[in-house]
Amino acid sequence: EIVLTQSPGTLSLSPGERATLSCRASQSISSNYLAWYQQKPGQAPRLLIYGASNRATGIPDRFSGSGSGTDFTLTISRLEPEDFAVYYCQQYGSSPMYSFGQGTKLEIK
Amino acid sequence: QVQLVQSGAEVKKPGSSVKVSCKASGGTFSSYAISWVRQAPGQGLEWMGGIIPIFGIVNYAQKFRGRVTITTDDSTSTAYMELSSLRSEDTAVYYCAKSPSLAPGWFDPWGQGTLVTVSS
């Protein structure tokens, strides 16, 4: 099973700042099969990024994903008030077994 | 645009079973996989298993094997997740989520979630 470790656990930033979230895998993820999700309280997760770097439909271009192998990054270039939420990475390279990271909480400083 | 609508909240006794439904509208039900993911209060996301309806192939996370059963009713475009031998630690919100195709993939969209509370 591929274990995903996200860091930091909590990130405190102000609107307008740049956010960098990390997701590290215990083994290489084939074909960069990694996705990122945003979750707000009381809501289902929302897909942001798939294939490590492809933005999902309707996702603003301030969100970008990068990385390969075992190290992946989600970057939010300029934080908007609505971006403060919990972010999860997920691998689907070891299908049919999927796994999620433990999440990074992005909070307002 | 596929939408997933789940059944309502449930309260169950320890040792009993729960069956949650996930009805899909839009798209072709047999052309994609459906997974179930749960989230305990204040915790992260945990993949439980998934099904490819057209092939009847089901895979379960090792943690849930023997306790979870995922099925579909193609005539109503509905997927089901049944969890047995419930214990308090199974209290969580259970989500269904669609993969883009039959191949391994990300999850989009998700159902709205079903809260299952296990309490004596």
PDB file of C-alpha atoms in Angstrom:
ATOM      1  CA  GLU A   1       0.000   0.000   0.000  1.00  0.00           C
ATOM      2  CA  ILE A   2       1.277   3.453  -0.890  1.00  0.00           C
ATOM      3  CA  VAL A   3       1.299   5.761   2.139  1.00  0.00           C
ATOM      4  CA  LEU A   4       0.928   9.486   1.487  1.00  0.00           C
ATOM      5  CA  THR A   5       2.310  11.970   3.998  1.00  0.00           C
ATOM      6  CA  GLN A   6       1.194  15.590   3.761  1.00  0.00           C
ATOM      7  CA  SER A   7       3.012  18.542   5.245  1.00  0.00           C
ATOM      8  CA  PRO A   8       2.585  20.753   7.031  1.00  0.00           C
ATOM      9  CA  GLY A   9      -0.351  19.577   9.109  1.00  0.00           C
ATOM     10  CA  THR A  10      -1.558  23.143   9.473  1.00  0.00           C
ATOM     11  CA  LEU A  11      -0.538  26.176   7.434  1.00  0.00           C
ATOM     12  CA  SER A  12      -1.374  29.675   8.695  1.00  0.00           C
ATOM     13  CA  LEU A  13      -1.317  32.372   6.022  1.00  0.00           C
ATOM     14  CA  SER A  14      -3.033  35.611   5.115  1.00  0.00           C
ATOM     15  CA  PRO A  15      -5.177  36.360   2.048  1.00  0.00           C
ATOM     16  CA  GLY A  16      -2.987  37.358  -0.870  1.00  0.00           C
ATOM     17  CA  GLU A  17      -0.083  35.166   0.242  1.00  0.00           C
ATOM     18  CA  ARG A  18       1.233  32.113  -1.568  1.00  0.00           C
ATOM     19  CA  ALA A  19       0.529  28.641  -0.178  1.00  0.00           C
ATOM     20  CA  THR A  20       2.697  25.599  -0.819  1.00  0.00           C
ATOM     21  CA  LEU A  21       1.387  22.205   0.300  1.00  0.00           C
ATOM     22  CA  SER A  22       3.431  19.026   0.090  1.00  0.00           C
ATOM     23  CA  CYS A  23       2.475  15.379  -0.454  1.00  0.00           C
ATOM     24  CA  ARG A  24       5.149  12.702  -0.230  1.00  0.00           C
ATOM     25  CA  ALA A  25       4.579   9.068  -1.210  1.00  0.00           C
ATOM     26  CA  SER A  26       6.207   6.008   0.360  1.00  0.00           C
ATOM     27  CA  GLN A  27       6.969   4.699  -3.132  1.00  0.00           C
ATOM     28  CA  SER A  28       6.903   6.114  -6.631  1.00  0.00           C
ATOM     29  CA  ILE A  29       3.436   6.791  -7.999  1.00  0.00           C
ATOM     30  CA  SER A  30       3.102   5.426 -11.503  1.00  0.00           C
ATOM     31  CA  SER A  31       2.170   7.809 -14.302  1.00  0.00           C
ATOM     32  CA  ASN A  32       1.873  10.630 -11.774  1.00  0.00           C
ATOM     33  CA  TYR A  33      -1.538   9.360 -10.810  1.00  0.00           C
ATOM     34  CA  LEU A  34      -2.035  11.891  -8.028  1.00  0.00           C
ATOM     35  CA  ALA A  35      -5.017  14.128  -7.310  1.00  0.00           C
ATOM     36  CA  TRP A  36      -5.693  17.015  -4.926  1.00  0.00           C
ATOM     37  CA  TYR A  37      -8.997  17.828  -3.235  1.00  0.00           C
ATOM     38  CA  GLN A  38     -10.323  20.743  -1.240  1.00  0.00           C
ATOM     39  CA  GLN A  39     -12.808  20.175   1.568  1.00  0.00           C
ATOM     40  CA  LYS A  40     -14.735  22.791   3.492  1.00  0.00           C
ATOM     41  CA  PRO A  41     -16.645  22.065   6.720  1.00  0.00           C
ATOM     42  CA  GLY A  42     -19.837  20.125   6.135  1.00  0.00           C
ATOM     43  CA  GLN A  43     -19.116  19.622   2.444  1.00  0.00           C
ATOM     44  CA  ALA A  44     -17.926  16.770   0.293  1.00  0.00           C
ATOM     45  CA  PRO A  45     -14.401  17.004  -1.103  1.00  0.00           C
ATOM     46  CA  ARG A  46     -13.995  18.859  -4.396  1.00  0.00           C
ATOM     47  CA  LEU A  47     -11.507  17.789  -7.054  1.00  0.00           C
ATOM     48  CA  LEU A  48      -8.884  20.435  -7.799  1.00  0.00           C
ATOM     49  CA  ILE A  49      -6.045  18.676  -9.627  1.00  0.00           C
ATOM     50  CA  TYR A  50      -5.637  15.297 -11.328  1.00  0.00           C
ATOM     51  CA  GLY A  51      -2.655  13.686 -13.011  1.00  0.00           C
ATOM     52  CA  ALA A  52      -0.466  15.721 -10.649  1.00  0.00           C
ATOM     53  CA  SER A  53      -0.772  18.938 -12.673  1.00  0.00           C
ATOM     54  CA  ASN A  54      -4.088  19.107 -14.523  1.00  0.00           C
ATOM     55  CA  ARG A  55      -6.693  21.506 -13.178  1.00  0.00           C
ATOM     56  CA  ALA A  56     -10.207  20.138 -12.954  1.00  0.00           C
ATOM     57  CA  THR A  57     -13.054  21.900 -14.732  1.00  0.00           C
ATOM     58  CA  GLY A  58     -13.896  25.255 -13.200  1.00  0.00           C
ATOM     59  CA  ILE A  59     -10.874  25.422 -10.899  1.00  0.00           C
ATOM     60  CA  PRO A  60      -9.223  28.882 -10.871  1.00  0.00           C
ATOM     61  CA  ASP A  61      -5.736  29.143 -12.322  1.00  0.00           C
ATOM     62  CA  ARG A  62      -4.311  30.292  -8.993  1.00  0.00           C
ATOM     63  CA  PHE A  63      -4.323  26.576  -8.136  1.00  0.00           C
ATOM     64  CA  SER A  64      -1.481  24.558  -9.639  1.00  0.00           C
ATOM     65  CA  GLY A  65      -0.016  21.121  -9.072  1.00  0.00           C
ATOM     66  CA  SER A  66       3.469  19.835  -9.741  1.00  0.00           C
ATOM     67  CA  GLY A  67       5.802  16.988  -8.954  1.00  0.00           C
ATOM     68  CA  SER A  68       6.536  13.426  -9.956  1.00  0.00           C
ATOM     69  CA  GLY A  69       7.664  10.122  -8.520  1.00  0.00           C
ATOM     70  CA  THR A  70       7.285  10.487  -4.765  1.00  0.00           C
ATOM     71  CA  ASP A  71       7.134  14.257  -4.240  1.00  0.00           C
ATOM     72  CA  PHE A  72       4.170  16.408  -5.193  1.00  0.00           C
ATOM     73  CA  THR A  73       3.134  19.995  -4.491  1.00  0.00           C
ATOM     74  CA  LEU A  74      -0.076  21.969  -4.580  1.00  0.00           C
ATOM     75  CA  THR A  75       0.480  25.708  -4.912  1.00  0.00           C
ATOM     76  CA  ILE A  76      -2.103  28.429  -4.451  1.00  0.00           C
ATOM     77  CA  SER A  77      -0.524  31.548  -5.913  1.00  0.00           C
ATOM     78  CA  ARG A  78      -2.593  34.225  -4.144  1.00  0.00           C
ATOM     79  CA  LEU A  79      -4.906  33.114  -1.412  1.00  0.00           C
ATOM     80  CA  GLU A  80      -8.517  34.197  -1.564  1.00  0.00           C
ATOM     81  CA  PRO A  81     -10.744  34.076   1.547  1.00  0.00           C
ATOM     82  CA  GLU A  82     -12.622  31.071   0.126  1.00  0.00           C
ATOM     83  CA  ASP A  83      -9.403  29.032  -0.185  1.00  0.00           C
ATOM     84  CA  PHE A  84      -9.084  28.425   3.536  1.00  0.00           C
ATOM     85  CA  ALA A  85     -10.033  24.775   3.917  1.00  0.00           C
ATOM     86  CA  VAL A  86      -8.517  21.317   4.296  1.00  0.00           C
ATOM     87  CA  TYR A  87      -6.596  19.868   1.346  1.00  0.00           C
ATOM     88  CA  TYR A  88      -6.034  16.183   0.646  1.00  0.00           C
ATOM     89  CA  CYS A  89      -3.839  14.399  -1.846  1.00  0.00           C
ATOM     90  CA  GLN A  90      -4.840  11.002  -3.222  1.00  0.00           C
ATOM     91  CA  GLN A  91      -2.978   8.448  -5.279  1.00  0.00           C
ATOM     92  CA  TYR A  92      -4.670   6.222  -7.851  1.00  0.00           C
ATOM     93  CA  GLY A  93      -1.521   4.704  -9.325  1.00  0.00           C
ATOM     94  CA  SER A  94      -1.728   1.502  -7.327  1.00  0.00           C
ATOM     95  CA  SER A  95      -5.268   0.823  -8.482  1.00  0.00           C
ATOM     96  CA  PRO A  96      -7.437  -0.888  -7.507  1.00  0.00           C
ATOM     97  CA  MET A  97      -6.187   0.258  -4.107  1.00  0.00           C
ATOM     98  CA  TYR A  98      -6.386   3.971  -3.500  1.00  0.00           C
ATOM     99  CA  SER A  99      -5.071   6.011  -0.593  1.00  0.00           C
ATOM    100  CA  PHE A 100      -5.305   9.545   0.747  1.00  0.00           C
ATOM    101  CA  GLY A 101      -2.931  11.734   2.667  1.00  0.00           C
ATOM    102  CA  GLN A 102      -3.956  12.815   6.143  1.00  0.00           C
ATOM    103  CA  GLY A 103      -4.723  16.371   5.012  1.00  0.00           C
ATOM    104  CA  THR A 104      -3.323  19.877   5.423  1.00  0.00           C
ATOM    105  CA  LYS A 105      -5.478  22.491   7.101  1.00  0.00           C
ATOM    106  CA  LEU A 106      -5.008  25.922   5.560  1.00  0.00           C
ATOM    107  CA  GLU A 107      -6.117  28.525   8.085  1.00  0.00           C
ATOM    108  CA  ILE A 108      -6.276  32.293   8.155  1.00  0.00           C
ATOM    109  CA  LYS A 109      -3.409  33.895  10.029  1.00  0.00           C
TER     110      LYS A 109
ATOM    111  CA  GLN B   1     -22.872  15.848 -15.939  1.00  0.00           C
ATOM    112  CA  VAL B   2     -23.188  12.957 -13.514  1.00  0.00           C
ATOM    113  CA  GLN B   3     -24.710  13.720 -10.130  1.00  0.00           C
ATOM    114  CA  LEU B   4     -24.648  11.368  -7.157  1.00  0.00           C
ATOM    115  CA  VAL B   5     -27.397  11.517  -4.539  1.00  0.00           C
ATOM    116  CA  GLN B   6     -27.045   9.452  -1.382  1.00  0.00           C
ATOM    117  CA  SER B   7     -29.584   8.123   1.095  1.00  0.00           C
ATOM    118  CA  GLY B   8     -30.252   9.833   4.385  1.00  0.00           C
ATOM    119  CA  ALA B   9     -28.609   9.668   7.784  1.00  0.00           C
ATOM    120  CA  GLU B  10     -28.776   6.466   9.797  1.00  0.00           C
ATOM    121  CA  VAL B  11     -28.515   5.590  13.485  1.00  0.00           C
ATOM    122  CA  LYS B  12     -27.527   2.003  14.171  1.00  0.00           C
ATOM    123  CA  LYS B  13     -26.837  -0.223  17.159  1.00  0.00           C
ATOM    124  CA  PRO B  14     -23.449  -1.871  17.623  1.00  0.00           C
ATOM    125  CA  GLY B  15     -23.332  -5.248  15.905  1.00  0.00           C
ATOM    126  CA  SER B  16     -25.948  -4.347  13.305  1.00  0.00           C
ATOM    127  CA  SER B  17     -25.520  -3.512   9.624  1.00  0.00           C
ATOM    128  CA  VAL B  18     -26.138  -0.440   7.518  1.00  0.00           C
ATOM    129  CA  LYS B  19     -26.761  -0.128   3.791  1.00  0.00           C
ATOM    130  CA  VAL B  20     -26.182   3.234   2.111  1.00  0.00           C
ATOM    131  CA  SER B  21     -27.334   3.978  -1.413  1.00  0.00           C
ATOM    132  CA  CYS B  22     -25.904   6.269  -4.073  1.00  0.00           C
ATOM    133  CA  LYS B  23     -28.102   7.068  -7.074  1.00  0.00           C
ATOM    134  CA  ALA B  24     -26.470   8.400 -10.225  1.00  0.00           C
ATOM    135  CA  SER B  25     -28.189  10.647 -12.714  1.00  0.00           C
ATOM    136  CA  GLY B  26     -26.780  11.774 -16.041  1.00  0.00           C
ATOM    137  CA  GLY B  27     -24.117   9.861 -17.933  1.00  0.00           C
ATOM    138  CA  THR B  28     -24.021   6.115 -18.521  1.00  0.00           C
ATOM    139  CA  PHE B  29     -23.875   4.224 -15.227  1.00  0.00           C
ATOM    140  CA  SER B  30     -21.961   1.285 -16.660  1.00  0.00           C
ATOM    141  CA  SER B  31     -19.161   3.427 -18.128  1.00  0.00           C
ATOM    142  CA  TYR B  32     -17.386   4.375 -14.908  1.00  0.00           C
ATOM    143  CA  ALA B  33     -16.323   3.029 -11.536  1.00  0.00           C
ATOM    144  CA  ILE B  34     -17.829   4.003  -8.197  1.00  0.00           C
ATOM    145  CA  SER B  35     -15.898   4.094  -4.938  1.00  0.00           C
ATOM    146  CA  TRP B  36     -16.891   4.510  -1.315  1.00  0.00           C
ATOM    147  CA  VAL B  37     -14.891   6.737   1.006  1.00  0.00           C
ATOM    148  CA  ARG B  38     -15.554   7.428   4.670  1.00  0.00           C
ATOM    149  CA  GLN B  39     -14.604  10.202   7.042  1.00  0.00           C
ATOM    150  CA  ALA B  40     -14.807   9.816  10.802  1.00  0.00           C
ATOM    151  CA  PRO B  41     -15.558  12.985  12.806  1.00  0.00           C
ATOM    152  CA  GLY B  42     -12.613  15.373  12.594  1.00  0.00           C
ATOM    153  CA  GLN B  43     -10.555  12.842  10.655  1.00  0.00           C
ATOM    154  CA  GLY B  44      -9.300  12.370   7.107  1.00  0.00           C
ATOM    155  CA  LEU B  45     -10.592  10.465   4.116  1.00  0.00           C
ATOM    156  CA  GLU B  46     -10.421   6.680   3.962  1.00  0.00           C
ATOM    157  CA  TRP B  47     -11.046   4.644   0.821  1.00  0.00           C
ATOM    158  CA  MET B  48     -13.178   1.588   1.537  1.00  0.00           C
ATOM    159  CA  GLY B  49     -13.625  -0.038  -1.834  1.00  0.00           C
ATOM    160  CA  GLY B  50     -14.930   0.340  -5.342  1.00  0.00           C
ATOM    161  CA  ILE B  51     -16.901  -1.351  -8.085  1.00  0.00           C
ATOM    162  CA  ILE B  52     -16.877  -1.382 -11.865  1.00  0.00           C
ATOM    163  CA  PRO B  53     -20.539  -2.098 -12.600  1.00  0.00           C
ATOM    164  CA  ILE B  54     -20.189  -3.224 -16.199  1.00  0.00           C
ATOM    165  CA  PHE B  55     -17.731  -5.953 -15.235  1.00  0.00           C
ATOM    166  CA  GLY B  56     -19.054  -6.640 -11.764  1.00  0.00           C
ATOM    167  CA  ILE B  57     -15.514  -6.273 -10.431  1.00  0.00           C
ATOM    168  CA  VAL B  58     -15.302  -5.206  -6.805  1.00  0.00           C
ATOM    169  CA  ASN B  59     -12.208  -4.347  -4.764  1.00  0.00           C
ATOM    170  CA  TYR B  60     -12.064  -3.674  -1.056  1.00  0.00           C
ATOM    171  CA  ALA B  61      -9.470  -2.060   1.144  1.00  0.00           C
ATOM    172  CA  GLN B  62      -7.886  -4.736   3.302  1.00  0.00           C
ATOM    173  CA  LYS B  63      -9.132  -3.041   6.469  1.00  0.00           C
ATOM    174  CA  PHE B  64     -12.762  -3.577   5.484  1.00  0.00           C
ATOM    175  CA  ARG B  65     -12.611  -6.977   3.788  1.00  0.00           C
ATOM    176  CA  GLY B  66     -15.162  -9.326   5.252  1.00  0.00           C
ATOM    177  CA  ARG B  67     -17.302  -6.492   6.631  1.00  0.00           C
ATOM    178  CA  VAL B  68     -18.143  -4.400   3.589  1.00  0.00           C
ATOM    179  CA  THR B  69     -20.129  -5.327   0.496  1.00  0.00           C
ATOM    180  CA  ILE B  70     -20.438  -3.011  -2.502  1.00  0.00           C
ATOM    181  CA  THR B  71     -23.066  -3.722  -5.125  1.00  0.00           C
ATOM    182  CA  THR B  72     -24.966  -1.987  -7.883  1.00  0.00           C
ATOM    183  CA  ASP B  73     -28.425  -2.101  -9.389  1.00  0.00           C
ATOM    184  CA  ASP B  74     -27.892  -1.155 -13.001  1.00  0.00           C
ATOM    185  CA  SER B  75     -31.629  -0.863 -13.642  1.00  0.00           C
ATOM    186  CA  THR B  76     -31.816   2.102 -11.252  1.00  0.00           C
ATOM    187  CA  SER B  77     -28.225   3.392 -11.639  1.00  0.00           C
ATOM    188  CA  THR B  78     -27.708   2.939  -7.941  1.00  0.00           C
ATOM    189  CA  ALA B  79     -24.682   1.767  -6.009  1.00  0.00           C
ATOM    190  CA  TYR B  80     -24.867   0.375  -2.499  1.00  0.00           C
ATOM    191  CA  MET B  81     -22.417  -0.007   0.352  1.00  0.00           C
ATOM    192  CA  GLU B  82     -23.299  -2.340   3.186  1.00  0.00           C
ATOM    193  CA  LEU B  83     -21.166  -2.413   6.326  1.00  0.00           C
ATOM    194  CA  SER B  84     -21.781  -5.118   8.905  1.00  0.00           C
ATOM    195  CA  SER B  85     -20.789  -5.784  12.522  1.00  0.00           C
ATOM    196  CA  LEU B  86     -20.928  -2.084  13.219  1.00  0.00           C
ATOM    197  CA  ARG B  87     -18.976  -0.623  16.119  1.00  0.00           C
ATOM    198  CA  SER B  88     -18.710   2.878  17.496  1.00  0.00           C
ATOM    199  CA  GLU B  89     -15.564   3.516  15.444  1.00  0.00           C
ATOM    200  CA  ASP B  90     -17.665   3.180  12.274  1.00  0.00           C
ATOM    201  CA  THR B  91     -19.447   6.424  13.095  1.00  0.00           C
ATOM    202  CA  ALA B  92     -18.574   8.539  10.080  1.00  0.00           C
ATOM    203  CA  VAL B  93     -19.805  10.286   6.978  1.00  0.00           C
ATOM    204  CA  TYR B  94     -19.823   7.851   4.072  1.00  0.00           C
ATOM    205  CA  TYR B  95     -19.349   9.222   0.551  1.00  0.00           C
ATOM    206  CA  CYS B  96     -19.726   7.650  -2.849  1.00  0.00           C
ATOM    207  CA  ALA B  97     -17.580   9.062  -5.638  1.00  0.00           C
ATOM    208  CA  LYS B  98     -17.252   8.495  -9.353  1.00  0.00           C
ATOM    209  CA  SER B  99     -14.089   7.799 -11.305  1.00  0.00           C
ATOM    210  CA  PRO B 100     -13.886   9.318 -14.800  1.00  0.00           C
ATOM    211  CA  SER B 101     -13.948   5.968 -16.560  1.00  0.00           C
ATOM    212  CA  LEU B 102     -13.422   2.265 -16.005  1.00  0.00           C
ATOM    213  CA  ALA B 103      -9.695   2.868 -15.637  1.00  0.00           C
ATOM    214  CA  PRO B 104      -7.988   3.973 -12.409  1.00  0.00           C
ATOM    215  CA  GLY B 105      -8.845   7.549 -11.759  1.00  0.00           C
ATOM    216  CA  TRP B 106      -9.556  10.449  -9.523  1.00  0.00           C
ATOM    217  CA  PHE B 107     -12.906  10.991  -7.842  1.00  0.00           C
ATOM    218  CA  ASP B 108     -15.306  13.509  -9.295  1.00  0.00           C
ATOM    219  CA  PRO B 109     -18.054  14.148  -8.482  1.00  0.00           C
ATOM    220  CA  TRP B 110     -18.815  13.021  -4.944  1.00  0.00           C
ATOM    221  CA  GLY B 111     -22.162  12.338  -3.359  1.00  0.00           C
ATOM    222  CA  GLN B 112     -23.299  14.659  -0.583  1.00  0.00           C
ATOM    223  CA  GLY B 113     -22.380  12.166   2.119  1.00  0.00           C
ATOM    224  CA  THR B 114     -24.409  10.030   4.513  1.00  0.00           C
ATOM    225  CA  LEU B 115     -23.847  10.261   8.251  1.00  0.00           C
ATOM    226  CA  VAL B 116     -23.927   6.893   9.969  1.00  0.00           C
ATOM    227  CA  THR B 117     -23.990   7.011  13.750  1.00  0.00           C
ATOM    228  CA  VAL B 118     -23.327   3.829  15.699  1.00  0.00           C
ATOM    229  CA  SER B 119     -24.561   4.088  19.251  1.00  0.00           C
ATOM    230  CA  SER B 120     -26.201   1.908  21.828  1.00  0.00           C
TER     231      SER B 120
END
